[in-house]
Coordinates of C-alpha atoms in Angstrom, one line a residue:
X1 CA 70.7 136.9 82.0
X2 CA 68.7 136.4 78.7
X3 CA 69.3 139.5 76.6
X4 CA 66.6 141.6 74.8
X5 CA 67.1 140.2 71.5
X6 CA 66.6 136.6 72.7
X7 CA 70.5 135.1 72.4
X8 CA 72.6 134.1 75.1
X9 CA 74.5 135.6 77.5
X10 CA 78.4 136.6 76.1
X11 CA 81.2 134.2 77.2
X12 CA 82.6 135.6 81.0
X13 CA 78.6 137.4 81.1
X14 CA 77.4 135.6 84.8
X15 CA 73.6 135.2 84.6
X16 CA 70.7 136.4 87.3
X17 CA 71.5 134.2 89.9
X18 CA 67.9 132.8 91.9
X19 CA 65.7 135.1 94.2
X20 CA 66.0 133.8 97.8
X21 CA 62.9 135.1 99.8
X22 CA 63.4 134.8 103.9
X23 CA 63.5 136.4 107.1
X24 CA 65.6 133.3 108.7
X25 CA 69.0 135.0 109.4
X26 CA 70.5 131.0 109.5
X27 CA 68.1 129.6 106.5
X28 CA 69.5 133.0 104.6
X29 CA 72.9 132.3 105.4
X30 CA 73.0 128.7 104.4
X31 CA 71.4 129.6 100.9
X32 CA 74.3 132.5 100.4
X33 CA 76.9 130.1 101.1
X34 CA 75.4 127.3 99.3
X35 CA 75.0 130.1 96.0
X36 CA 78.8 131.1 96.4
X37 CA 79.5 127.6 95.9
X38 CA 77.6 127.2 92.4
X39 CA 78.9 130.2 91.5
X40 CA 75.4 132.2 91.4
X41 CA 74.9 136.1 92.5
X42 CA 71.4 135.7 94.3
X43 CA 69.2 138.2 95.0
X44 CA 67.9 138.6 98.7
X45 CA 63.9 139.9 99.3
X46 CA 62.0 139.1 102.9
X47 CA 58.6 139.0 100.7
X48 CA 57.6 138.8 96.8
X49 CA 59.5 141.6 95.7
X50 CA 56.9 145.0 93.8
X51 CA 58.5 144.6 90.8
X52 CA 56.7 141.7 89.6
X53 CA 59.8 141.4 86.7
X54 CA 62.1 139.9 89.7
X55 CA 59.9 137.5 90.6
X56 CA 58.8 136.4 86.8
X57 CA 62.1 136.9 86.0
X58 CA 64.5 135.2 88.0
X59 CA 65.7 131.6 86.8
X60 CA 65.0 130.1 90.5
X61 CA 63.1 131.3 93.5
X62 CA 63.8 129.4 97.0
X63 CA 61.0 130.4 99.6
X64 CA 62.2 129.9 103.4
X65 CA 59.8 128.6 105.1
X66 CA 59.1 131.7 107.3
X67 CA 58.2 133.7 104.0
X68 CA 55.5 131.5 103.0
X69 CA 52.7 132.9 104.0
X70 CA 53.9 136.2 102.2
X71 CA 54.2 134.6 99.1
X72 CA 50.8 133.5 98.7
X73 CA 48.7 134.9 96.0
X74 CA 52.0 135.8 93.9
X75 CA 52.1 134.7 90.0
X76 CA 52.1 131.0 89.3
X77 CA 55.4 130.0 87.8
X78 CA 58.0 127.2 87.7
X79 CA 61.2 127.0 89.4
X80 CA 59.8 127.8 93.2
X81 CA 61.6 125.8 96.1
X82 CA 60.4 125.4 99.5
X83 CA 63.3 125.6 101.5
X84 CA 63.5 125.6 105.4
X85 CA 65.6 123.4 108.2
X86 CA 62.8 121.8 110.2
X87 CA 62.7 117.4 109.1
X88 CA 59.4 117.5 110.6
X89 CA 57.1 120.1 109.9
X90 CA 54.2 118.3 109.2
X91 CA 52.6 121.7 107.6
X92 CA 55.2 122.4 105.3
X93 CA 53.2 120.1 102.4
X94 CA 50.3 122.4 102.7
X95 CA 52.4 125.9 102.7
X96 CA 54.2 124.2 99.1
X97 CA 51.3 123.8 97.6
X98 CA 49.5 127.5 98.9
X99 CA 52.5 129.0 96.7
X100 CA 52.8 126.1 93.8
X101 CA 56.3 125.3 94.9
X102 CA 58.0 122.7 92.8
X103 CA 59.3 120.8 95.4
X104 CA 60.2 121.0 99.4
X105 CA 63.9 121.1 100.7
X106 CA 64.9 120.1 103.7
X107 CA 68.3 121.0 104.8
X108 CA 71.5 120.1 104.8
X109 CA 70.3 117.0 103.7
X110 CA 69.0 118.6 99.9
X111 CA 72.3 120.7 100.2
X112 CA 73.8 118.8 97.5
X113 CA 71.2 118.8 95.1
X114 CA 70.2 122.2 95.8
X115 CA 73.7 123.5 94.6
X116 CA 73.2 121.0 91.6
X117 CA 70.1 123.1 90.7
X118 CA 71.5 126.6 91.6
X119 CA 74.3 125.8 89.5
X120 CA 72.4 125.1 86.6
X121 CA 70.7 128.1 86.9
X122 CA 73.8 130.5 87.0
X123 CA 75.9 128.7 84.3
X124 CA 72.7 128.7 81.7
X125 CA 73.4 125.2 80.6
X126 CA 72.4 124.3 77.4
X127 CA 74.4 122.3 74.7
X128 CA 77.2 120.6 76.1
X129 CA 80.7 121.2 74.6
X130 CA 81.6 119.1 71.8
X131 CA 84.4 116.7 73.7
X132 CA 87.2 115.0 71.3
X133 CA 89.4 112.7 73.1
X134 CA 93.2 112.2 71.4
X135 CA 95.3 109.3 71.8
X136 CA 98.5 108.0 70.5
X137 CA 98.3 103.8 69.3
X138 CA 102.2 104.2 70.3
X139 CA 104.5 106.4 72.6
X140 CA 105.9 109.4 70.8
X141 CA 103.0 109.6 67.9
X142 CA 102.1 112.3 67.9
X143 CA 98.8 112.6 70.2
X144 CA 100.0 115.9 72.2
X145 CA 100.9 117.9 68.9
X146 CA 97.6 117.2 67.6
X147 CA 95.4 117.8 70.8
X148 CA 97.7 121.2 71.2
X149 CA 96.6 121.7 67.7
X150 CA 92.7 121.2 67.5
X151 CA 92.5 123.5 70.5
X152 CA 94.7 126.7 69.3
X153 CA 93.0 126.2 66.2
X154 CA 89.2 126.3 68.0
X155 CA 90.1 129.4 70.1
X156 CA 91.5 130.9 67.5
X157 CA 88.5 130.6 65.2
X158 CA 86.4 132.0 67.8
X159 CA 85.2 129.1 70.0
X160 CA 85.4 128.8 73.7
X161 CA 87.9 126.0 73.9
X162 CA 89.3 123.8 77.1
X163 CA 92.1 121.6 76.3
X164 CA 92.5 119.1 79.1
X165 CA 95.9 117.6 79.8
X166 CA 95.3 113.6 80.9
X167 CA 98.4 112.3 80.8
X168 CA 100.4 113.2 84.1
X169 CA 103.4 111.3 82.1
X170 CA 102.9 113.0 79.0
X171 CA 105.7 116.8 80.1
X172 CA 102.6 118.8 80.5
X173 CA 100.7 120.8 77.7
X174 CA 101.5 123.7 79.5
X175 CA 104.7 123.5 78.3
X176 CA 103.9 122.8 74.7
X177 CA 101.8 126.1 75.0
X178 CA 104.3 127.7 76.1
X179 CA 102.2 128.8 79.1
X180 CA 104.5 126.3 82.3
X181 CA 105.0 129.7 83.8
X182 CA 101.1 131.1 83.6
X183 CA 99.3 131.4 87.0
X184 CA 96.5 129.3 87.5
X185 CA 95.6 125.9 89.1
X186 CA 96.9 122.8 87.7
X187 CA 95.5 118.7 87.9
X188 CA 97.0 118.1 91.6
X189 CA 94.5 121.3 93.0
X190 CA 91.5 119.1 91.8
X191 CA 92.6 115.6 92.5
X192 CA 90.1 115.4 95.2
X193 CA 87.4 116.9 94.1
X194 CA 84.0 115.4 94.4
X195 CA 80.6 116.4 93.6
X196 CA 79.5 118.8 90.8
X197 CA 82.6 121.4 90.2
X198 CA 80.8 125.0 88.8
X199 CA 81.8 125.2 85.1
X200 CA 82.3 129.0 85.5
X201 CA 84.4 128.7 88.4
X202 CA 87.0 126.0 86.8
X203 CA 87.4 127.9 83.3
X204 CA 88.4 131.5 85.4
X205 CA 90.7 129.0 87.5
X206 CA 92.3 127.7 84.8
X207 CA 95.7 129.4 82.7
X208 CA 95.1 131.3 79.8
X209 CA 97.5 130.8 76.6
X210 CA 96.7 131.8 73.0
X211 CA 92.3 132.3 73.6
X212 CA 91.9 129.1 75.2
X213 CA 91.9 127.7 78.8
X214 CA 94.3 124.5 79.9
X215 CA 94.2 122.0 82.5
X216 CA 97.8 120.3 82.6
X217 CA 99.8 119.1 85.4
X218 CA 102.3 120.6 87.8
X219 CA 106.1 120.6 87.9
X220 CA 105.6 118.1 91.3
X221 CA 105.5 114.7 91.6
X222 CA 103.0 112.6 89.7
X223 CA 99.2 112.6 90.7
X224 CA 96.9 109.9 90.8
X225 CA 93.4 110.9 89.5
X226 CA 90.9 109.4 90.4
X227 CA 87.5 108.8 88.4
X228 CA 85.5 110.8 90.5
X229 CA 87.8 114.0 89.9
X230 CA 87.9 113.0 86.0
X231 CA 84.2 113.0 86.2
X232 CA 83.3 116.4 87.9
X233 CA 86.1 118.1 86.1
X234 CA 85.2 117.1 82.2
X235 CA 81.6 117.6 83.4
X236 CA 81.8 121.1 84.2
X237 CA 84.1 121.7 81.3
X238 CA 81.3 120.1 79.0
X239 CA 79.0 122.1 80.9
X240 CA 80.4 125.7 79.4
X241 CA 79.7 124.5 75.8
X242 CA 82.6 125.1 72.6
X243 CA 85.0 122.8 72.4
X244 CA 86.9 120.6 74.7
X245 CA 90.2 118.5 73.5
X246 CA 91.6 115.8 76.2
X247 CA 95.2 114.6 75.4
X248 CA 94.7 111.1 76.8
X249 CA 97.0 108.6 78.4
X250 CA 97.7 105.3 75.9
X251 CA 97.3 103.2 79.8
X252 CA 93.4 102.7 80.2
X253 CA 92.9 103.5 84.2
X254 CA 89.6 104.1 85.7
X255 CA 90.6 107.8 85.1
X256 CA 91.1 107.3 81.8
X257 CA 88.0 105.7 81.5
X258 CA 85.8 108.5 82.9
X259 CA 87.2 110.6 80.4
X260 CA 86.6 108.1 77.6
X261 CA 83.1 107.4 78.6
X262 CA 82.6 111.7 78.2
X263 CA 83.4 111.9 74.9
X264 CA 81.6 112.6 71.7
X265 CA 84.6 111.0 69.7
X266 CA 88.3 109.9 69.7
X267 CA 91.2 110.3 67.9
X268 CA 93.3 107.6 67.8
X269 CA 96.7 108.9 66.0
X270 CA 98.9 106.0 64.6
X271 CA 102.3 106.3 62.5
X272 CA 102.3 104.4 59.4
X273 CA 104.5 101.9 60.5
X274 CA 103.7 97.9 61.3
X275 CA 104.6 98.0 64.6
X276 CA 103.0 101.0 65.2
X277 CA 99.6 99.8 63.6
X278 CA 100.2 96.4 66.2
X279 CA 100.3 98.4 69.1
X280 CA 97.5 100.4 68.1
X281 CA 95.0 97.4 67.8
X282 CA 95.8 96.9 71.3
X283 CA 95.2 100.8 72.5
X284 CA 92.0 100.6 70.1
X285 CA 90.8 97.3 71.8
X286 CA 91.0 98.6 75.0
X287 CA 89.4 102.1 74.5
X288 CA 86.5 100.9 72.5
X289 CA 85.6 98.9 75.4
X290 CA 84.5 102.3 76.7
X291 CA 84.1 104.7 73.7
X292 CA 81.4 104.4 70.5
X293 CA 83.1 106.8 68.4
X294 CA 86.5 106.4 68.0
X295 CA 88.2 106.8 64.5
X296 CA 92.2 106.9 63.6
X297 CA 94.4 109.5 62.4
X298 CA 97.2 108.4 59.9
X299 CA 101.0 109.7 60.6
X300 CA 103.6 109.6 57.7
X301 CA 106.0 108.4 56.6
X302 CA 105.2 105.3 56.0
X303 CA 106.4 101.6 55.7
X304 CA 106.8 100.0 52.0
X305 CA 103.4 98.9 51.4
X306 CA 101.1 101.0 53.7
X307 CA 99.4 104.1 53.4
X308 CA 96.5 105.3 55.8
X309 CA 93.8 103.4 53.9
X310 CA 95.6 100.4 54.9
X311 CA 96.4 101.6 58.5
X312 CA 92.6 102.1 58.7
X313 CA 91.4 99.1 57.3
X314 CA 93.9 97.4 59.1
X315 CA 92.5 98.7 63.0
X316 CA 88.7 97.7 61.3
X317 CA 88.4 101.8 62.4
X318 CA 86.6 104.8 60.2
X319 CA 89.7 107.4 58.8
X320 CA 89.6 110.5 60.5
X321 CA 92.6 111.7 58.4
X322 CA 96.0 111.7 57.2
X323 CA 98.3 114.1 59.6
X324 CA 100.3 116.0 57.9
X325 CA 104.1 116.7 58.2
X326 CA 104.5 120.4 59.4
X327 CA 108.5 121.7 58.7
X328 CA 110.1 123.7 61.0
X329 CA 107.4 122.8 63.8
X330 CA 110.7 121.7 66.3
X331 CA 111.9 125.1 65.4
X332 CA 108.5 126.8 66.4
X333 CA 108.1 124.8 69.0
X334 CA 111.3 126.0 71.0
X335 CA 110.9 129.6 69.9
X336 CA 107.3 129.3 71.5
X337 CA 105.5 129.1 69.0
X338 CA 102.6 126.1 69.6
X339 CA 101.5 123.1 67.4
X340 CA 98.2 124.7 65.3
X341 CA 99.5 128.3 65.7
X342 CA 100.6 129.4 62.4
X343 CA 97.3 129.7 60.2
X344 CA 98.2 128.9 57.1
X345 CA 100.2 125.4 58.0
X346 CA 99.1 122.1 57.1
X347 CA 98.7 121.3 61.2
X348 CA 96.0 124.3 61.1
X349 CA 94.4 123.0 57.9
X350 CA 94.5 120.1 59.0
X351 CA 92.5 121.0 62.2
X352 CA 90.3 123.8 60.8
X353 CA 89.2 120.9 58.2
X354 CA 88.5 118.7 61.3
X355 CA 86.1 121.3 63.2
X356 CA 84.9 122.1 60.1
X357 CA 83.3 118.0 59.5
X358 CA 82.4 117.3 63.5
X359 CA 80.4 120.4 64.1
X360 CA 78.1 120.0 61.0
X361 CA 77.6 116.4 62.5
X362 CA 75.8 118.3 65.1
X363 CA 78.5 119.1 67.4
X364 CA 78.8 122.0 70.0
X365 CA 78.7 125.5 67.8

């Protein structure tokens, strides 16, 4: 709900869900069942309800089409559905426009869009989250240090943050968070998913470690995601606005694909090393098939001769940084202490200078 003072909702605050207006005992319990599954708290009325403020009010009204007739003469407004079961009512036209409905639904053939739009309605979208892909030019770069990294550092600076785990090879980030053990459902409980997944619903799903939310993998056997999963799960994420960090696979699938073609920009981190910088043309080759935006993140020490300029200039890509060495981070790392934790260390510098740049390029806030 929209606050008196005009700002949004707080973060976990669920918004007025639509108005559902019917008398239709099965219309009525479709719409409650299709709500539950956008995630939306409806309101129920069998006619335009006295206080004119929950009519004016509510984000979405769906009119069965029993109720029609008692809607007429209410206040013109947007956001009115005509909803009702019958494919052939050839006066249903006439009752839509009698109560300046948007548009007519038939179901269950709208029931997929219709959740679409209830769903928009309960999570408030607005600006989507700012979505930074990270990915090593090598094995063993560095790539899941520094995803861990931007994302403790976002939460802990105040931003809703999501860091999304998309390398089933990669241990799990779980485990770099020190949260393997944290209830909550993992990759495998959303490998089939298909469709729009709520935003609200995946974040309260997810574990919880150090002010941020995690989507890693299971302990199990390896899973297989496929695009359409990759697609309605970063989607929703996006959806809740922040930040969102995706440790990403070196192999370019059509899962890691999806998740390339959702982001605002990638990090590509690369050791300063020849070989390194070889494989990494490769890596960048393939992922700039899919993403605009991708820039490289230097890793010392380096070979005789280079330095991150020359890494840079060498992969024809912008220089996102030079990544610094952080002692003792093995040390913290087994006492469970995450990559990014400790404030004042170069990894959190490194990461707070990061956030800093990309949001004032217009990024989520």
């Amino acid at each position: 709900m929209t606050r008196a003072n005009g700002g949004e909702p707080a973060a976990g605050e669920r918004r007025a869900g639509p108005l559902i207006i019917t008398e239709d005992l099965a219309l009525l319990d479709d719409l409650l069942r299709l709500c539950a599954a956008a995630g939306a708290d409806p309101q129920v009325h069998h006619a335009v309800p006295e206080d004119r403020g929950s009519w004016e009010g509510a984000p979405l009204v769906l009119v069965g089409d029993d109720a029609a007739a008692r809607c007429r003469g209410a206040t013109r407004r947007r956001g009115v559905l005509l909803v009702g079961h019958d494919q052939d009512d050839p006066q249903v036209w006439r009752r839509a426009v009698e109560i300046g409905a948007d548009c007519v639904l038939r179901l269950p053939d709208a029931e997929g869009w219709l959740v679409d739009r209830i769903a928009d309605v309960a999570e408030g979208v607005g600006r989507p989250a700012l979505t930074v892909g990270v990915i090593g030019g090598r094995g063993g770069a560095g790539a899941s240090t520094l995803a861990c990294a931007l994302a403790v550092t976002a939460a802990r600076e105040g931003r809703r943050t999501m860091l999304v785990d998309g390398d089933p090879l990669g241990g799990g980030l779980d485990v770099l968070l020190g949260g393997e053990q944290s209830k909550g459902r993992r990759w495998p409980d959303f490998a089939a998913s298909r469709g729009r997944v709520a935003g609200g619903a995946l974040e309260e799903s997810l574990p919880s470690a150090h002010g941020l939310r995690v989507l890693s993998w299971d302990r199990g056997d390896s899973v297989v995601i496929p695009p359409e999963a990759m697609r309605s799960v970063l989607a929703a994420a996006r959806r809740r606005g922040g930040v969102v960090v995706v440790d990403l696979a070196r192999r370019v699938d059509e899962g890691v694909a999806e998740a390339l073609a959702q982001l605002d920009l990638g990090l590509l981190v690369v050791p300063g090393e020849l070989r390194a910088v070889a494989a990494a043309r490769r890596v960048a080759m393939t992922a700039g098939m899919v993403l605009g935006d991708l820039r490289v993140v230097v890793r010392g020490p380096y070979a005789s001769g280079l330095d991150e300029q020359w890494v840079a200039e060498a992969l024809e890509l912008p220089l996102a940084g030079e990544l610094p060495v952080e002692a003792g981070l093995l040390a913290d790392l087994d006492g469970g202490v995450p990559p990014g934790a400790v404030p004042r260390g170069p990894l959190a510098r490194f990461c707070s200078a990061f956030w800093e740049r990309a949001l004032a390029d217009g990024g989520a806030p």
